PDB file of C-alpha atoms in Angstrom:
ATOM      1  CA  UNK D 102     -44.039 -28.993  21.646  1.00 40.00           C
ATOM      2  CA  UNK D 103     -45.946 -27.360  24.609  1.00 47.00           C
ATOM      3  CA  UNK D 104     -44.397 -30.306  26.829  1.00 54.00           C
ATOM      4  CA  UNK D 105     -41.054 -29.386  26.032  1.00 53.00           C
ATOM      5  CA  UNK D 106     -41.149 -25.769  26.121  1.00 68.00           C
ATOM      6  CA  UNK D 107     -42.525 -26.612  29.456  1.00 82.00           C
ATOM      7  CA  UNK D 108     -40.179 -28.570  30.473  1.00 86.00           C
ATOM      8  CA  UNK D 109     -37.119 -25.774  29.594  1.00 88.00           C
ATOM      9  CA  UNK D 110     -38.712 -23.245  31.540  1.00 90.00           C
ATOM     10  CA  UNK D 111     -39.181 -25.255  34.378  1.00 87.00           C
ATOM     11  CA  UNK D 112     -35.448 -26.313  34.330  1.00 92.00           C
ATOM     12  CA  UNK D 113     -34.626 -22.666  33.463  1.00 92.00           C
ATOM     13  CA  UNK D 114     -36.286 -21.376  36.216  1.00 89.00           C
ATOM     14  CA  UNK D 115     -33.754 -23.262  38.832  1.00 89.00           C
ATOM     15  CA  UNK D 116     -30.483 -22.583  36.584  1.00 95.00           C
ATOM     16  CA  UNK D 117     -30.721 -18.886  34.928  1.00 94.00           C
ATOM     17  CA  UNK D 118     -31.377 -16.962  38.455  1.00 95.00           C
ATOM     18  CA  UNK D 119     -27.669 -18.577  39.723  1.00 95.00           C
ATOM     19  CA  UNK D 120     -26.317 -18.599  36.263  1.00 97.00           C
ATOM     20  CA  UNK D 121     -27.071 -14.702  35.610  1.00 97.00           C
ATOM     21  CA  UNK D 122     -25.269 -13.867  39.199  1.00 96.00           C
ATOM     22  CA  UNK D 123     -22.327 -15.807  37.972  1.00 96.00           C
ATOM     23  CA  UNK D 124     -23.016 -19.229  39.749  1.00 97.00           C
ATOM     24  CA  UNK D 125     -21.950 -22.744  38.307  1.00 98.00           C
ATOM     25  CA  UNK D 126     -24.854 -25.604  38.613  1.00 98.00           C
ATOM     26  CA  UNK D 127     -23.332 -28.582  39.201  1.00 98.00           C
ATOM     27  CA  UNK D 128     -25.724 -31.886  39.211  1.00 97.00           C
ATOM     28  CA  UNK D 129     -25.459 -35.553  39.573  1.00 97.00           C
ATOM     29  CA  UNK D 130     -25.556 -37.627  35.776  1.00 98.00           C
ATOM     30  CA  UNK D 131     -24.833 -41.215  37.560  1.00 98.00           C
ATOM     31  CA  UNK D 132     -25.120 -44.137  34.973  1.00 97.00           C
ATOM     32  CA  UNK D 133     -23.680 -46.568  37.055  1.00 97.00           C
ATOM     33  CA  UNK D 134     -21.690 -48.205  33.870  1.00 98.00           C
ATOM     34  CA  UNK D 135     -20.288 -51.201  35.421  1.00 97.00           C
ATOM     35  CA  UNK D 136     -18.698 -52.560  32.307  1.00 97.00           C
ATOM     36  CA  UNK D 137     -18.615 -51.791  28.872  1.00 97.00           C
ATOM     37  CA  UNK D 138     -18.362 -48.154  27.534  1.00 98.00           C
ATOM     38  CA  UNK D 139     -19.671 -45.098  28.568  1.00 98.00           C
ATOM     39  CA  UNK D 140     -19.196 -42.163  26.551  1.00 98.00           C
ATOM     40  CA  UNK D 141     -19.062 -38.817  28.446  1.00 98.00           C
ATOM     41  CA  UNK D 142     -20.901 -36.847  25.771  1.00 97.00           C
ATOM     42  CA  UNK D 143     -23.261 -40.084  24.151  1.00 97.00           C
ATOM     43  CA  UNK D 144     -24.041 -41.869  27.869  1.00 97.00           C
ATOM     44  CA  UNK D 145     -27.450 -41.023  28.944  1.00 97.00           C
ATOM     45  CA  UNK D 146     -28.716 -40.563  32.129  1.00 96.00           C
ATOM     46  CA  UNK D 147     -31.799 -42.178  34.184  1.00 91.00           C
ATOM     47  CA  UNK D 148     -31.737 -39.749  36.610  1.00 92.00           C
ATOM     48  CA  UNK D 149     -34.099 -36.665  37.128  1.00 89.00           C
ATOM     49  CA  UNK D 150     -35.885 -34.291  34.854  1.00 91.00           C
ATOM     50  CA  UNK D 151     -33.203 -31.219  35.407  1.00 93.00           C
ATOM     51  CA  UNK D 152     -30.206 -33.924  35.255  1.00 95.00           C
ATOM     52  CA  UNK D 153     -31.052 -34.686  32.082  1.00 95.00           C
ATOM     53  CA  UNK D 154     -31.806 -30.903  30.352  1.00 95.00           C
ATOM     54  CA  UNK D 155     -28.356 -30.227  31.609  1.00 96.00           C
ATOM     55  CA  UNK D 156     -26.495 -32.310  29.307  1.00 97.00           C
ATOM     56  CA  UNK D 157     -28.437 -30.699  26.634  1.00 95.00           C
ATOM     57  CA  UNK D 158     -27.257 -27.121  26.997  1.00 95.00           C
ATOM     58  CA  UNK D 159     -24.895 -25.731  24.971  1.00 95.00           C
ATOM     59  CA  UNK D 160     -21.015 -24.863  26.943  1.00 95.00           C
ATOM     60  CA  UNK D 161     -22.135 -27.942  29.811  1.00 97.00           C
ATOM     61  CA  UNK D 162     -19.684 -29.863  30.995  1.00 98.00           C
ATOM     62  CA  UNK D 163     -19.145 -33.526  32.190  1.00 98.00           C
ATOM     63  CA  UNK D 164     -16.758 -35.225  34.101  1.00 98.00           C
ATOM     64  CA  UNK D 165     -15.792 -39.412  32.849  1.00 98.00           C
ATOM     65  CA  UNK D 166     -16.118 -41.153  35.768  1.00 98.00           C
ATOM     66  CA  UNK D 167     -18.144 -43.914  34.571  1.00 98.00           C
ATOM     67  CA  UNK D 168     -20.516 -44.733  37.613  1.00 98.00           C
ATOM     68  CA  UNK D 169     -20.692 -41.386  38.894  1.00 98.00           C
ATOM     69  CA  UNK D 170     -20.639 -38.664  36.356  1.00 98.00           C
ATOM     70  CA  UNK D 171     -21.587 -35.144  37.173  1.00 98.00           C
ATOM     71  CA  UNK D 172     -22.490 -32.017  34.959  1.00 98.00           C
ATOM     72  CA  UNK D 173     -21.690 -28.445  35.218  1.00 98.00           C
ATOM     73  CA  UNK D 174     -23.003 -25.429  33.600  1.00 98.00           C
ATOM     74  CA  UNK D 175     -21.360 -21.817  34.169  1.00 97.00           C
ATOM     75  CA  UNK D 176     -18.667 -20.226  33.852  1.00 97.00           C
ATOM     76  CA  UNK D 177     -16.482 -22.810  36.250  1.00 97.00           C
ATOM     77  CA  UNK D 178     -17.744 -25.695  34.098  1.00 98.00           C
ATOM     78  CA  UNK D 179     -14.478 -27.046  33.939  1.00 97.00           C
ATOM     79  CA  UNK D 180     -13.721 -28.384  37.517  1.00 98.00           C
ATOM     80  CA  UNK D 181     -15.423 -31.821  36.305  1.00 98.00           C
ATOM     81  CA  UNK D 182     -12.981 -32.298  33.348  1.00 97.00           C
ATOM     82  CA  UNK D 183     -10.818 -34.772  33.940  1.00 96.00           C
ATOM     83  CA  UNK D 184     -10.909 -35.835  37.075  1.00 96.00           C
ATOM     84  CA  UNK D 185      -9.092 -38.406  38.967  1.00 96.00           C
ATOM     85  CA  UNK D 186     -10.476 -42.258  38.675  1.00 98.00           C
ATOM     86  CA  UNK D 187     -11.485 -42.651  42.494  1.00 98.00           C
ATOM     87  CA  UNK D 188     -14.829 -41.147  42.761  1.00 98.00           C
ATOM     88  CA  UNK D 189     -14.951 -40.040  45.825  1.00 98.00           C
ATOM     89  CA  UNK D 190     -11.014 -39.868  46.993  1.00 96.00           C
ATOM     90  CA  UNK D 191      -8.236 -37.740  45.342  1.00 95.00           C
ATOM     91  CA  UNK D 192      -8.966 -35.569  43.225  1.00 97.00           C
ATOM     92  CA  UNK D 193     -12.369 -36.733  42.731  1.00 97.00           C
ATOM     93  CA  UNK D 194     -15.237 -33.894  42.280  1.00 98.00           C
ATOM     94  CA  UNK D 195     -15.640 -33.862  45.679  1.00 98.00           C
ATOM     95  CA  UNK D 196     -12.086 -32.903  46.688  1.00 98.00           C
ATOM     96  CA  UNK D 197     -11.895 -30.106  44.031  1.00 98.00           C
ATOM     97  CA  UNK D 198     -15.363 -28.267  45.348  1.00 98.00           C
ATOM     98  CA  UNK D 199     -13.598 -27.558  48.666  1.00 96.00           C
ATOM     99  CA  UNK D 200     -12.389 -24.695  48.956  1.00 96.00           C
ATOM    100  CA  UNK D 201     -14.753 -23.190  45.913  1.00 96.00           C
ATOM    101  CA  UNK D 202     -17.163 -21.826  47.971  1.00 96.00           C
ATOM    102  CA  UNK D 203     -19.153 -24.351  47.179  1.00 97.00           C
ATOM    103  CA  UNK D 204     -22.867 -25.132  48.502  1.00 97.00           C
ATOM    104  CA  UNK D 205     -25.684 -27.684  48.630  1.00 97.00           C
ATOM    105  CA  UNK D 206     -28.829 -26.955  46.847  1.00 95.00           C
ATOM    106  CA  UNK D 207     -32.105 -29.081  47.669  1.00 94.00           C
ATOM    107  CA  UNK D 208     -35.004 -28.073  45.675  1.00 91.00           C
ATOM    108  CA  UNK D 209     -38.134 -30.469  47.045  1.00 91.00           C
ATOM    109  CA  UNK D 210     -35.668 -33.043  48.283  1.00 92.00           C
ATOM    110  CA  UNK D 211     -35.725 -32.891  52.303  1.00 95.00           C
ATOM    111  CA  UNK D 212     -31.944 -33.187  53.759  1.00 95.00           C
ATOM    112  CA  UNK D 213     -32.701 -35.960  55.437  1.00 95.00           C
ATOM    113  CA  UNK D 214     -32.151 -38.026  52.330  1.00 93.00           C
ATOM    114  CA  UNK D 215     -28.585 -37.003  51.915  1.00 91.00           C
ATOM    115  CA  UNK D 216     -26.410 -37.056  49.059  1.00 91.00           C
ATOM    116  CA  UNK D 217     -23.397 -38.808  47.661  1.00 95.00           C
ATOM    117  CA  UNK D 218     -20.787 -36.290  49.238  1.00 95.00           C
ATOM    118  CA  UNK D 219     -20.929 -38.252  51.801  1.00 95.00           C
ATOM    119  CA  UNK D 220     -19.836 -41.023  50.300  1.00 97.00           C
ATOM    120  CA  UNK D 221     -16.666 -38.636  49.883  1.00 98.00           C
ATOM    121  CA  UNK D 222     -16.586 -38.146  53.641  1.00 98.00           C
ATOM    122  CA  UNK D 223     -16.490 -42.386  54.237  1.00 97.00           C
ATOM    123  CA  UNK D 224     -13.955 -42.293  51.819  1.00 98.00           C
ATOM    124  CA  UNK D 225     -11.971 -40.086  53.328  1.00 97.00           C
ATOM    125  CA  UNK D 226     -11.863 -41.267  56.910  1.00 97.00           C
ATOM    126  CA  UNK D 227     -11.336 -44.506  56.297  1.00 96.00           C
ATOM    127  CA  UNK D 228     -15.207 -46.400  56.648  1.00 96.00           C
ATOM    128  CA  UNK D 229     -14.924 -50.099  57.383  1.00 95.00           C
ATOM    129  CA  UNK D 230     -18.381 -50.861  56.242  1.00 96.00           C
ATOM    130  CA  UNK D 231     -16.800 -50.336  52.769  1.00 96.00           C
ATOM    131  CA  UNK D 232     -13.780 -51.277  49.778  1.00 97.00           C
ATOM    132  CA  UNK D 233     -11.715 -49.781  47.151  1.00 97.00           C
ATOM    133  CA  UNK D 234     -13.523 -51.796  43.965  1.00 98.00           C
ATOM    134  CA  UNK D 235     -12.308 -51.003  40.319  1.00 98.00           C
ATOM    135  CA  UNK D 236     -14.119 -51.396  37.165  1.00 98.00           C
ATOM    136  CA  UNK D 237     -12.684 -52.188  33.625  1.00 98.00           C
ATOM    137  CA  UNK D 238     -15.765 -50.312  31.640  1.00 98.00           C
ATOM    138  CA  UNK D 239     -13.937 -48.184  29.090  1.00 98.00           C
ATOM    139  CA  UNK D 240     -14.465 -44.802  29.008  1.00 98.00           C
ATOM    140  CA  UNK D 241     -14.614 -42.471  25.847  1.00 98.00           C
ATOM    141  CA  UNK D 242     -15.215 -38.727  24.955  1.00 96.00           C
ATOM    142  CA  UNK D 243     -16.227 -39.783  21.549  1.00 95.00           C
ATOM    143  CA  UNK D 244     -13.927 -40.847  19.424  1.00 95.00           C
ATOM    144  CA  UNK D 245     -11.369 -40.463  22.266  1.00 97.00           C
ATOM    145  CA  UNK D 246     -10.294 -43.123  24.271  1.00 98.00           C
ATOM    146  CA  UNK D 247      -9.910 -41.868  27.921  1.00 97.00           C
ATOM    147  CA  UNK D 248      -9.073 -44.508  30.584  1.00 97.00           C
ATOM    148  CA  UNK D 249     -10.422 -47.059  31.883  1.00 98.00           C
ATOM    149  CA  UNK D 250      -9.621 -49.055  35.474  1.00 98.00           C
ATOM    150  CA  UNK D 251     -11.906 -46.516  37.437  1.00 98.00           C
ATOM    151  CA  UNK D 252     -12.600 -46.946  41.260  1.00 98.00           C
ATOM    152  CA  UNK D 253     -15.388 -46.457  43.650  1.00 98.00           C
ATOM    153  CA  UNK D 254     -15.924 -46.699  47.387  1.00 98.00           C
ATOM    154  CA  UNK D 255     -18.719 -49.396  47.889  1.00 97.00           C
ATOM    155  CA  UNK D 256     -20.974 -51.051  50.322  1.00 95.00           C
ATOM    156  CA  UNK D 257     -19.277 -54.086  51.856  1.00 95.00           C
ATOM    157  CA  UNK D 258     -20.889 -57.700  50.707  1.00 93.00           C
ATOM    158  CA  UNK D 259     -18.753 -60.009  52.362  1.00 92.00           C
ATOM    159  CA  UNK D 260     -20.110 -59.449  56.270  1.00 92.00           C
ATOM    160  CA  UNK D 261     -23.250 -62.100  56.840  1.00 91.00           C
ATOM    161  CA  UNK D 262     -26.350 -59.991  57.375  1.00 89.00           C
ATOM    162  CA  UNK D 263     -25.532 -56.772  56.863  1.00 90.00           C
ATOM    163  CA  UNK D 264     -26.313 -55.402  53.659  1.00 89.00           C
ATOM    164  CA  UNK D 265     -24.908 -51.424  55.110  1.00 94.00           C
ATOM    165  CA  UNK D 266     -28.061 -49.700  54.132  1.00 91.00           C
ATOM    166  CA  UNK D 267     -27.415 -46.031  54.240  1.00 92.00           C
ATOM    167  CA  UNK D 268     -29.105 -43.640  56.667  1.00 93.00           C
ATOM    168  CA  UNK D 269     -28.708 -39.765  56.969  1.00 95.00           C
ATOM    169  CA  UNK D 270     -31.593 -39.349  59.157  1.00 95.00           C
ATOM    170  CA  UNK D 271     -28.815 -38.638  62.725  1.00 95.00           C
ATOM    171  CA  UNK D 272     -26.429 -36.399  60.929  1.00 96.00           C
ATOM    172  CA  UNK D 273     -29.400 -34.575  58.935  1.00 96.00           C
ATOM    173  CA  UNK D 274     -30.557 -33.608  62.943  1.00 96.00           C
ATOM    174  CA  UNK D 275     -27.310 -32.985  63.948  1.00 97.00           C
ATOM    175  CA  UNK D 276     -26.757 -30.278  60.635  1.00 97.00           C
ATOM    176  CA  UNK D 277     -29.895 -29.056  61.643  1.00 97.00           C
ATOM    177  CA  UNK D 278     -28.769 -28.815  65.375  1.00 97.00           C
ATOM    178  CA  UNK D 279     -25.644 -26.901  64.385  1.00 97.00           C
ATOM    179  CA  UNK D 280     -27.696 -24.331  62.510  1.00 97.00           C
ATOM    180  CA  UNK D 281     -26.075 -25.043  59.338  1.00 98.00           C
ATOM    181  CA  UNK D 282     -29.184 -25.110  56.794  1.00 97.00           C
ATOM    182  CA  UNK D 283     -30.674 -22.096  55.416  1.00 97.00           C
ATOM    183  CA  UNK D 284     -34.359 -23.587  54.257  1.00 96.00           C
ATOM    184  CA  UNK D 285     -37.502 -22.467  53.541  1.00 96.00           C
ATOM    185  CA  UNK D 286     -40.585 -23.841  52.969  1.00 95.00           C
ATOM    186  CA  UNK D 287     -40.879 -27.666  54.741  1.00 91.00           C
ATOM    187  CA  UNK D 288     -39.148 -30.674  54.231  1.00 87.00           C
ATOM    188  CA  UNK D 289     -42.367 -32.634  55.151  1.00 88.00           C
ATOM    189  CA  UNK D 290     -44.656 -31.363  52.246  1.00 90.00           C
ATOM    190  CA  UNK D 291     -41.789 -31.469  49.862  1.00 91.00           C
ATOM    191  CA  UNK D 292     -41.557 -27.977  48.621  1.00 93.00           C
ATOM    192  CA  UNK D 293     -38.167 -26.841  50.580  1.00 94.00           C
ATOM    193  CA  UNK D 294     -35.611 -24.744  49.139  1.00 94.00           C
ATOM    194  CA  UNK D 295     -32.589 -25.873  51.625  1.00 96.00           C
ATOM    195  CA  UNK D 296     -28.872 -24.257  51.496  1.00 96.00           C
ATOM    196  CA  UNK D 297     -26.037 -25.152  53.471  1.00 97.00           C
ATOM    197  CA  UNK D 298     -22.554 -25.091  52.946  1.00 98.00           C
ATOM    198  CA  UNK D 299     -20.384 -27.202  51.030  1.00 98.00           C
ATOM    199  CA  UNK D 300     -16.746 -26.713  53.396  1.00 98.00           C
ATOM    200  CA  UNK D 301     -18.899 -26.865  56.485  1.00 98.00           C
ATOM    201  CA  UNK D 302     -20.922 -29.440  56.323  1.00 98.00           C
ATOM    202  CA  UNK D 303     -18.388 -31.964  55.522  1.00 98.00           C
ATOM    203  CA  UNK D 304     -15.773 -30.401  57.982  1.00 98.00           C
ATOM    204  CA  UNK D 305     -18.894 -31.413  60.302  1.00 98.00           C
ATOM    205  CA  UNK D 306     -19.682 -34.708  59.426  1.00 98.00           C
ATOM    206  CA  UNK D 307     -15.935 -35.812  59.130  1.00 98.00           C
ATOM    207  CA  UNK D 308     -16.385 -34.896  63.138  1.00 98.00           C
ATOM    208  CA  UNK D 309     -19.434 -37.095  63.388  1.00 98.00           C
ATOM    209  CA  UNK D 310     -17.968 -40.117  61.661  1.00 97.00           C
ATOM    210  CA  UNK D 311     -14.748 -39.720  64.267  1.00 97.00           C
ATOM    211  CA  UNK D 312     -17.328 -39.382  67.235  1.00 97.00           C
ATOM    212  CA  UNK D 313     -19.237 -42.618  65.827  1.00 95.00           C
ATOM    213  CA  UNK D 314     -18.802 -44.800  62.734  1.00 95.00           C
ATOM    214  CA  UNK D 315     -21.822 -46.003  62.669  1.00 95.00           C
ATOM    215  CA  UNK D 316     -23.448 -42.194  61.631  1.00 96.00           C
ATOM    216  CA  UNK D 317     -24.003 -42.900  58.277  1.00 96.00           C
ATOM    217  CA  UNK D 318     -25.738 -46.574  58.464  1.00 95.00           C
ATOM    218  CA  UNK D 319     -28.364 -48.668  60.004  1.00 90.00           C
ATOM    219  CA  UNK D 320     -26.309 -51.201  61.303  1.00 85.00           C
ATOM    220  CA  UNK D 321     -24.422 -50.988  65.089  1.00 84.00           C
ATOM    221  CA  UNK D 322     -21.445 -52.760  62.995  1.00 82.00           C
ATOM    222  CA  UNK D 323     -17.917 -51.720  64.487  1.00 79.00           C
ATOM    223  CA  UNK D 324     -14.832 -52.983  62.705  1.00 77.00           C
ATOM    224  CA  UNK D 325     -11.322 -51.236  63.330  1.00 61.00           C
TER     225      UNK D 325
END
């Protein structure tokens, strides 16, 4: 019982200061459900510790894309219901945080090792390095049938040794460059607390990508 009492106050300790100054936490509850059915409020999650305590709070929300889910908790909870079935194109989470004022929050997790907005940025500008794939899992909210015929923009496998592998480490210098992150603590030793804005940061690295496709990857591949 110690464990989990714990375990809530150590999750509590990165939600209640934001929630208490009217903030919405939004985090990442990927399941990468390929096929079958995933169930918005039954699917768990592998991901991390605070990941996981989200979906058990009372008033959370999730959205029902069945690869990549995301909770929210506060009083804007709702911008994950229902969104569209591309995850990362129209009117995915992604699109819907712009304009919200939105920001990155990295809690022991250098920059350096990105995040899956920028998946949203590829997406958007058109990466060749990757394809539209759907997936017929079928989603639920319970009892409720929701869709199914979701979509995701993946990693290439057709191109003979290149496998895409992702890299952030460029654009992470370049954000850093531009004077966009608000950090303390280091990166290196793993206890950072690193801000930077939501709007900004992918305004910037849609600029990046223009200047050089190859940004986001390990490979020199150029295909127009």
């Amino acid at each position: 019982m110690a464990d989990l009492e714990s375990l809530d106050e150590f999750c509590q300790a990165f939600t209640k200061p934001l929630l208490e100054r009217g903030k919405t936490v939004l985090v990442t509850t990927f399941t990468y459900t390929t096929n079958g059915r995933f169930d918005v409020e039954e699917t768990k999650t592998n991901l991390g510790v605070l990941n996981k305590w989200i979906l058990n709070q009372t008033g959370h929300q999730r959205s029902e894309h069945p690869l990549f889910s995301y909770a929210a908790l506060g009083p804007q909870a709702d911008i994950v219901i229902h969104v569209g079935k591309s995850a990362f194109g129209s009117d995915s989470i992604f699109e819907r945080l712009y304009n919200r004022k939105a920001a990155f929050l990295h809690v022991g997790r250098p920059v350096s090792m990105g995040n899956t907005a920028l998946h949203h940025v590829e997406h958007m500008c058109g990466a060749t390095y990757r394809v539209h794939k759907g997936f017929k899992t079928e989603v639920f909210r319970g009892s409720n049938y929701v869709g199914t015929d979701y979509t995701a923009f993946l990693r290439r496998r057709d191109v003979p040794g290149e496998n895409f592998a992702f890299n952030f480490t460029k654009a992470c210098d370049k954000i850093y460059e531009k004077g966009l992150i608000r950090e303390i603590g280091s990166s290196k030793d793993l206890n950072n607390i690193s801000m930077y804005s939501y709007d900004q940061t992918l305004d910037f690295l849609k600029d990046l990508f223009y200047q050089d496709q190859r940004i986001f990857i390990q490979s020199d591949f150029m295909e127009y």
